[in-house]
Short mmCIF file of C-alpha atoms in Angstrom, two decimals:
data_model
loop_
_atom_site.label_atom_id
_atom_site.label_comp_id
_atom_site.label_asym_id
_atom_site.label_seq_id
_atom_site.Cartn_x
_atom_site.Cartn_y
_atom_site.Cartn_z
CA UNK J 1453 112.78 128.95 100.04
CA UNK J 1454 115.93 127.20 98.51
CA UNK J 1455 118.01 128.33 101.07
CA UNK J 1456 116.38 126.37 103.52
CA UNK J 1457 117.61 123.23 101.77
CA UNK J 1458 120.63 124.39 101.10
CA UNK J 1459 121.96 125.14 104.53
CA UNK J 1460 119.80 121.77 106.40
CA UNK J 1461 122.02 119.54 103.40
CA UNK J 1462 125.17 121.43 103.72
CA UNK J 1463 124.95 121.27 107.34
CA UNK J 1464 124.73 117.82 107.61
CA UNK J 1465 128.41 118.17 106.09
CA UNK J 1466 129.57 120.00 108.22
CA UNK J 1467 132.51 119.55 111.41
CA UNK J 1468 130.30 117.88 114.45
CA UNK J 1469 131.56 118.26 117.95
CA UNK J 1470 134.17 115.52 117.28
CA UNK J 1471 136.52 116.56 114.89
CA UNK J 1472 135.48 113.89 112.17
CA UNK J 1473 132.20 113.27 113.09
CA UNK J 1474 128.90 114.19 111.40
CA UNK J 1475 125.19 113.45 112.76
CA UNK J 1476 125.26 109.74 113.26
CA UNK J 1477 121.84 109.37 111.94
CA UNK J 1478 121.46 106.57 109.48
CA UNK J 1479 123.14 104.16 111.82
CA UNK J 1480 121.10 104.66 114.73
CA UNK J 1481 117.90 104.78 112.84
CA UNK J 1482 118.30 102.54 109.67
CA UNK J 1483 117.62 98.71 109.35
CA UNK J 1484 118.89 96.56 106.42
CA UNK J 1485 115.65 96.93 104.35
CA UNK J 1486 113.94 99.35 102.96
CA UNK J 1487 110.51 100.52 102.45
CA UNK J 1488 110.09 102.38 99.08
CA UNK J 1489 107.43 104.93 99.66
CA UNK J 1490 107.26 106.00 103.61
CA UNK J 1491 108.20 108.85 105.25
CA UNK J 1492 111.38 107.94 107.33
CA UNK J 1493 112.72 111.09 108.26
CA UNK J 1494 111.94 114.65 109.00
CA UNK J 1495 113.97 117.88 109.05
CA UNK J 1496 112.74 121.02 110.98
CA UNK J 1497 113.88 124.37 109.16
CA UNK J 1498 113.75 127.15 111.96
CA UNK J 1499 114.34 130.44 111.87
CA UNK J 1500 115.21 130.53 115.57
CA UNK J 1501 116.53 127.12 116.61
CA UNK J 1502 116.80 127.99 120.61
CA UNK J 1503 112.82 128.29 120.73
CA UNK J 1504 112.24 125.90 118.56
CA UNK J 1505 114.45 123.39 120.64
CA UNK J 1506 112.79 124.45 124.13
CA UNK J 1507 109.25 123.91 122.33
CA UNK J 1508 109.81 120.38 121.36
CA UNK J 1509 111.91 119.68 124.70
CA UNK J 1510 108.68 121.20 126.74
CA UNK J 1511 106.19 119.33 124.38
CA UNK J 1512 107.36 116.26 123.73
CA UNK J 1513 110.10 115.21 125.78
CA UNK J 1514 112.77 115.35 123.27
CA UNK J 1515 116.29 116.42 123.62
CA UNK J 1516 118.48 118.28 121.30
CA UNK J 1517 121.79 117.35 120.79
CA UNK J 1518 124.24 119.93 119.03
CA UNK J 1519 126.72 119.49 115.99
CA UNK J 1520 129.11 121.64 114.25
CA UNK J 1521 129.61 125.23 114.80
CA UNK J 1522 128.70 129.08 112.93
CA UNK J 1523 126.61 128.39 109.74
CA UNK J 1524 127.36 124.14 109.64
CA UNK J 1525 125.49 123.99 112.86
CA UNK J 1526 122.67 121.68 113.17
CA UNK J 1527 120.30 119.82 115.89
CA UNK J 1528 119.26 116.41 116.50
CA UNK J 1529 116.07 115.56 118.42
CA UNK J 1530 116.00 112.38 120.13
CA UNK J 1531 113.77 110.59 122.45
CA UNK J 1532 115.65 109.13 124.75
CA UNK J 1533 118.67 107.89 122.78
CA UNK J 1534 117.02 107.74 119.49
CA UNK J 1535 117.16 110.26 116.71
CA UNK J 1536 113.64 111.38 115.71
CA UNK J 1537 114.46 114.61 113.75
CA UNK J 1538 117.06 117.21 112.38
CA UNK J 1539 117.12 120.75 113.16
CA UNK J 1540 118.51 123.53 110.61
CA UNK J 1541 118.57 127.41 110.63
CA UNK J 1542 117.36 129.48 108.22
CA UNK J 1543 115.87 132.66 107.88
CA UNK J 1544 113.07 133.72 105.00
CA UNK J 1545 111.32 136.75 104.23
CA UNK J 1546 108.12 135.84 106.19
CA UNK J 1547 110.26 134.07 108.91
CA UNK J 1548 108.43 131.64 109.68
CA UNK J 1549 109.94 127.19 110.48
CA UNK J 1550 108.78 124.32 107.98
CA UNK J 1551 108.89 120.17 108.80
CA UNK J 1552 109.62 118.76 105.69
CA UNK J 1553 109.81 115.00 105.50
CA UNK J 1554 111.94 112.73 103.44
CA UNK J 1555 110.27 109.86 101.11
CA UNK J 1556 112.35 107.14 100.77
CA UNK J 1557 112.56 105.76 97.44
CA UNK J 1558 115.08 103.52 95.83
CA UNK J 1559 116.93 106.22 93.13
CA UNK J 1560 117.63 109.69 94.88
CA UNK J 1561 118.72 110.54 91.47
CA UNK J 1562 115.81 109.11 88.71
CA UNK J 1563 112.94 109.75 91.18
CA UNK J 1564 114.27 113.69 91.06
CA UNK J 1565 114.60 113.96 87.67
CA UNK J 1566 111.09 111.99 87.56
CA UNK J 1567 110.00 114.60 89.95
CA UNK J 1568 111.37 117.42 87.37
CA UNK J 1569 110.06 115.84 84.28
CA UNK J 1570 106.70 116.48 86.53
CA UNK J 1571 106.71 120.22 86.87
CA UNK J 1572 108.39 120.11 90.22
CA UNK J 1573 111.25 122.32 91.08
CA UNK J 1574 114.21 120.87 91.98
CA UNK J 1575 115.46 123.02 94.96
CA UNK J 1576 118.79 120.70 95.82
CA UNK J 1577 119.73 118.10 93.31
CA UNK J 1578 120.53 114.28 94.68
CA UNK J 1579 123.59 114.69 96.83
CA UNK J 1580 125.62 112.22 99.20
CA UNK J 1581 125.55 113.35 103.00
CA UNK J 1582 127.69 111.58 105.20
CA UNK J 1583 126.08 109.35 107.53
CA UNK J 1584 122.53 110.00 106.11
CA UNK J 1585 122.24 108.18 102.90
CA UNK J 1586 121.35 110.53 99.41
CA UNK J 1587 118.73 113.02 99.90
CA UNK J 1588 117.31 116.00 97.24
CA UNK J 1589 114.72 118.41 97.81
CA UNK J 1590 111.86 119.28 95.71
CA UNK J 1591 108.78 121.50 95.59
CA UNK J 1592 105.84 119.91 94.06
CA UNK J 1593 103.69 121.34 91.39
CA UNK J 1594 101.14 122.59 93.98
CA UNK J 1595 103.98 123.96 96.42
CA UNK J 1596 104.42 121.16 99.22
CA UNK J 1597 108.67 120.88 99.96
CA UNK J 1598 109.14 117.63 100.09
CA UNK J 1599 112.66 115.25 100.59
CA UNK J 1600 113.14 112.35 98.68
CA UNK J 1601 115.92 109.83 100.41
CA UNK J 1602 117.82 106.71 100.79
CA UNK J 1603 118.93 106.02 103.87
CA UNK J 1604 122.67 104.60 103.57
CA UNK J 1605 121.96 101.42 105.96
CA UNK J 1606 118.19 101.02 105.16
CA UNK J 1607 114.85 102.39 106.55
CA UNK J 1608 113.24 102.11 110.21
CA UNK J 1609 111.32 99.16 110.81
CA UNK J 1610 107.57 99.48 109.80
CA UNK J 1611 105.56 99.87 112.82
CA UNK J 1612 103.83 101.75 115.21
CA UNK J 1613 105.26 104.78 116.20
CA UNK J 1614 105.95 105.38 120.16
CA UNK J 1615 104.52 107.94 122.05
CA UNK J 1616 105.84 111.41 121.02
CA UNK J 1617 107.44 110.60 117.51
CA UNK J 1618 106.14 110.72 114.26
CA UNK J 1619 102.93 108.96 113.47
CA UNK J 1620 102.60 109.53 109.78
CA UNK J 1621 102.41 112.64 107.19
CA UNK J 1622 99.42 114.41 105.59
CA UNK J 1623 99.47 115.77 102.24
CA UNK J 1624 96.89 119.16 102.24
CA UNK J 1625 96.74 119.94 98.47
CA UNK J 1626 95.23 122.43 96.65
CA UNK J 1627 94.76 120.21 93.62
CA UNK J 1628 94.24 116.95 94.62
CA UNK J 1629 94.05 115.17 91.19
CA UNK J 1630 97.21 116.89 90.29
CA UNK J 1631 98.98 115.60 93.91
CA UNK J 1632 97.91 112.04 93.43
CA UNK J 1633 99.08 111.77 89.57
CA UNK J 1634 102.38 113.79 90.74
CA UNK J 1635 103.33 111.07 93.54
CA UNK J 1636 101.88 108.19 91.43
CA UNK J 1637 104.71 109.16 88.85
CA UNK J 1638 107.36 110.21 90.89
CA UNK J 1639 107.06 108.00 93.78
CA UNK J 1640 105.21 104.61 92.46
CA UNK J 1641 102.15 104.96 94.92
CA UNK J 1642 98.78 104.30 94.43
CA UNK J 1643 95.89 105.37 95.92
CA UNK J 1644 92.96 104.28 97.88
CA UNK J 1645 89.74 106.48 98.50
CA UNK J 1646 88.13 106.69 102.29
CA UNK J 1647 85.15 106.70 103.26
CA UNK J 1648 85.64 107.10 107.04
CA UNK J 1649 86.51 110.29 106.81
CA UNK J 1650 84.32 113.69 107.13
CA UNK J 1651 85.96 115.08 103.88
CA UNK J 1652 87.47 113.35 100.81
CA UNK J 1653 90.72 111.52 101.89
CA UNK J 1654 92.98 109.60 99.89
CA UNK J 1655 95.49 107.26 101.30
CA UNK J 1656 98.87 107.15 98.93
CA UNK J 1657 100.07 103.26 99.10
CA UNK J 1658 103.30 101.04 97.96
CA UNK J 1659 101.64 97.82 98.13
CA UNK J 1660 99.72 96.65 101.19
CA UNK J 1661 101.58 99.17 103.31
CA UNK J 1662 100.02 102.55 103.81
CA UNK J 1663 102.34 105.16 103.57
CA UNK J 1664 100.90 108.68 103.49
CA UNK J 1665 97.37 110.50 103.36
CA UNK J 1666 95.87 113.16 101.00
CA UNK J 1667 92.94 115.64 101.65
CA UNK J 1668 91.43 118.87 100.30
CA UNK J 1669 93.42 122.02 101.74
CA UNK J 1670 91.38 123.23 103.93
CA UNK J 1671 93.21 126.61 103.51
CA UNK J 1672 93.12 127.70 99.67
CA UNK J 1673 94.63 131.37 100.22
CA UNK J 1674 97.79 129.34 101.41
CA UNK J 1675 100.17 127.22 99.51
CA UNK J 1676 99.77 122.94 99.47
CA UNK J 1677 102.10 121.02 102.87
CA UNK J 1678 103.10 118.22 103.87
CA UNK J 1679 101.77 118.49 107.49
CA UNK J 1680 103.54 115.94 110.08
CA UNK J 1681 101.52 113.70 112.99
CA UNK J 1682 103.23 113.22 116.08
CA UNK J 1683 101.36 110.34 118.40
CA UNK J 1684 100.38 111.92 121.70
CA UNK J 1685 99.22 109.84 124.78
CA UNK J 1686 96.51 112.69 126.27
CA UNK J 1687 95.71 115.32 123.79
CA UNK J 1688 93.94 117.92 126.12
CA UNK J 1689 97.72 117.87 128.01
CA UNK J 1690 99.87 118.38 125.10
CA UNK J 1691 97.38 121.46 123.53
CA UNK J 1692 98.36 122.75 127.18
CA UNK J 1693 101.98 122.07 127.01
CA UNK J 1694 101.92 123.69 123.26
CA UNK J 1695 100.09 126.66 124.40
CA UNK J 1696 102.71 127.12 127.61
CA UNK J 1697 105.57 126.83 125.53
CA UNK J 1698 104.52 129.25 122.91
CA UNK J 1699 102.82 127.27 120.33
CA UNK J 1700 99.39 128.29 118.99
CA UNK J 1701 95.93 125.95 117.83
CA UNK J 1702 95.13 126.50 115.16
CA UNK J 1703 92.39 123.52 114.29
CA UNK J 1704 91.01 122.16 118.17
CA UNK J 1705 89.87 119.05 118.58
CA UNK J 1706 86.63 118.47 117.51
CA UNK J 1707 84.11 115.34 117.54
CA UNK J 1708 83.73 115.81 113.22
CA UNK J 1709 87.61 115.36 113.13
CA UNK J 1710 88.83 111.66 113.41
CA UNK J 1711 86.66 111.99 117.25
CA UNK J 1712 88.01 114.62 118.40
CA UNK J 1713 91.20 112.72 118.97
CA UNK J 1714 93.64 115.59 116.68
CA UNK J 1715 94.51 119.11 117.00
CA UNK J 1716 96.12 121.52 114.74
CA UNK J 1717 99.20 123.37 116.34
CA UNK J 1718 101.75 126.17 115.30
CA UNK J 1719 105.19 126.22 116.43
CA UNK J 1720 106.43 129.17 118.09
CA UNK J 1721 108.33 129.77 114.65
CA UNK J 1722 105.32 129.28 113.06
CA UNK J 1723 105.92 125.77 111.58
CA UNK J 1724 102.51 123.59 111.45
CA UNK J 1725 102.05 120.04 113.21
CA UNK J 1726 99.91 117.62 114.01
CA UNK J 1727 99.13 115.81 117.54
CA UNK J 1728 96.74 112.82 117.39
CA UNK J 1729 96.19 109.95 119.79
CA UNK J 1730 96.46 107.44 118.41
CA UNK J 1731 95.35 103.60 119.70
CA UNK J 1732 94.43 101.37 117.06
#
């Protein structure tokens, strides 16, 4: 798996469209603060980059913008005119695409070694990327790849995600004690039993500001993910829109489940999401 974050960092360097020019992420997506903690970003490693840019065009909207060329290419969605998401290739032995998201925290550097020092393994050490901040890439003790990041002009603004971006990120672990002291350490959260869930849930916090949630794996056979939420406005079209384009359900909605108001889906690379509406 380290060649996925190999080529999605390396590619970032690489020659955009403009001679010059690399993704211009950070400045269309960054504010002047930042929010130690949050997922701010997210990076889709596919094995096959032309379906998995007419999936998320068909399901969502989104358009995907090209830059580079040969092996330094990469993808940006956007909505609209805004950046929601990178796009790298890669190819693994089971061939199948991964969302990984980036935690911003204030030390690219000490929260990686931090990480380390943890029993993490440190796929790509802290590195500077040209208009994207510092970014390293880990994989935790229970096998989630995860990003850790600061944004070079500061973090989006704290609030509710539009329709069609990213709502928020899920940690399924298969040792949730382990998870929650891991993050704790390496990222300064801390943590916050529910009980308006069907299942154990932990939510992971910096502060008053919740950043990320935490629940049992529901699949032990398979390794611990971070599993992305995108906010949907009718769920019942976009399982429809998924299922047209390719995708696959794996969890339907169902009344147990946060009302029946989220649904499991699978990428046509095979990459797990989220859809959830969302209207608090």
């Amino acid at each position: 798996m380290k060649k996925i974050f190999t080529l999605i960092a390396l590619a970032c360097m690489g020659y955009a469209c403009t001679p010059g020019a690399t993704p211009p992420i950070a400045s269309q997506i960054g504010a002047t603060n930042y929010t130690p903690g949050r997922v701010v970003w997210h990076d889709l490693a596919s094995p096959n980059p032309e379906a998995s840019a007419a999936f998320y065009e068909s399901v969502f909207g989104w358009t995907t913008v090209p830059y580079g060329e040969d092996e330094k290419m990469v993808w940006i969605f956007k909505k609209e005119d805004k950046p929601v998401a990178l796009m790298a290739y890669y190819q693994t032995e089971n061939n199948s695409g991964e969302w990984i998201g980036a935690i911003s925290v204030p030390d690219v550097s000490a929260s990686t070694q931090k990480a380390k020092n943890q029993g993490a393994k440190v796929l790509k050490k802290a590195m500077e990327v040209d208009n994207r901040g510092t970014i390293s890439f880990i994989q935790d003790p229970q096998g989630a790849h995860i990003s850790l990041v600061k944004l070079a002009n500061g973090d989006p603004e704290p609030t509710l995600a539009e329709i069609n971006t990213f709502l928020g990120q899920e940690l399924w672990s298969n040792d949730t004690d382990d998870s929650e002291s891991f993050y704790s350490n390496v990222v300064g959260y801390t943590s916050e039993e529910t009980d308006n869930q069907k299942v154990p849930y932990t939510i992971f916090k910096m502060g008053d500001l919740n950043c990320a949630g935490m629940l049992k794996n529901p699949a032990p056979t398979v390794r611990s993910h971070w599993v992305p939420y995108l906010r949907v406005a009718d769920l019942s079209e976009t399982i429809a829109k998924a299922t047209r384009a390719g995708g696959k359900v794996l969890i339907e909605p169902n009344p147990e489940i946060r009302n029946g108001n989220v649904a499991l889906l699978m990428d046509p690379t095979g990459a797990p999401l989220a859809v959830q509406v969302y209207n608090p």
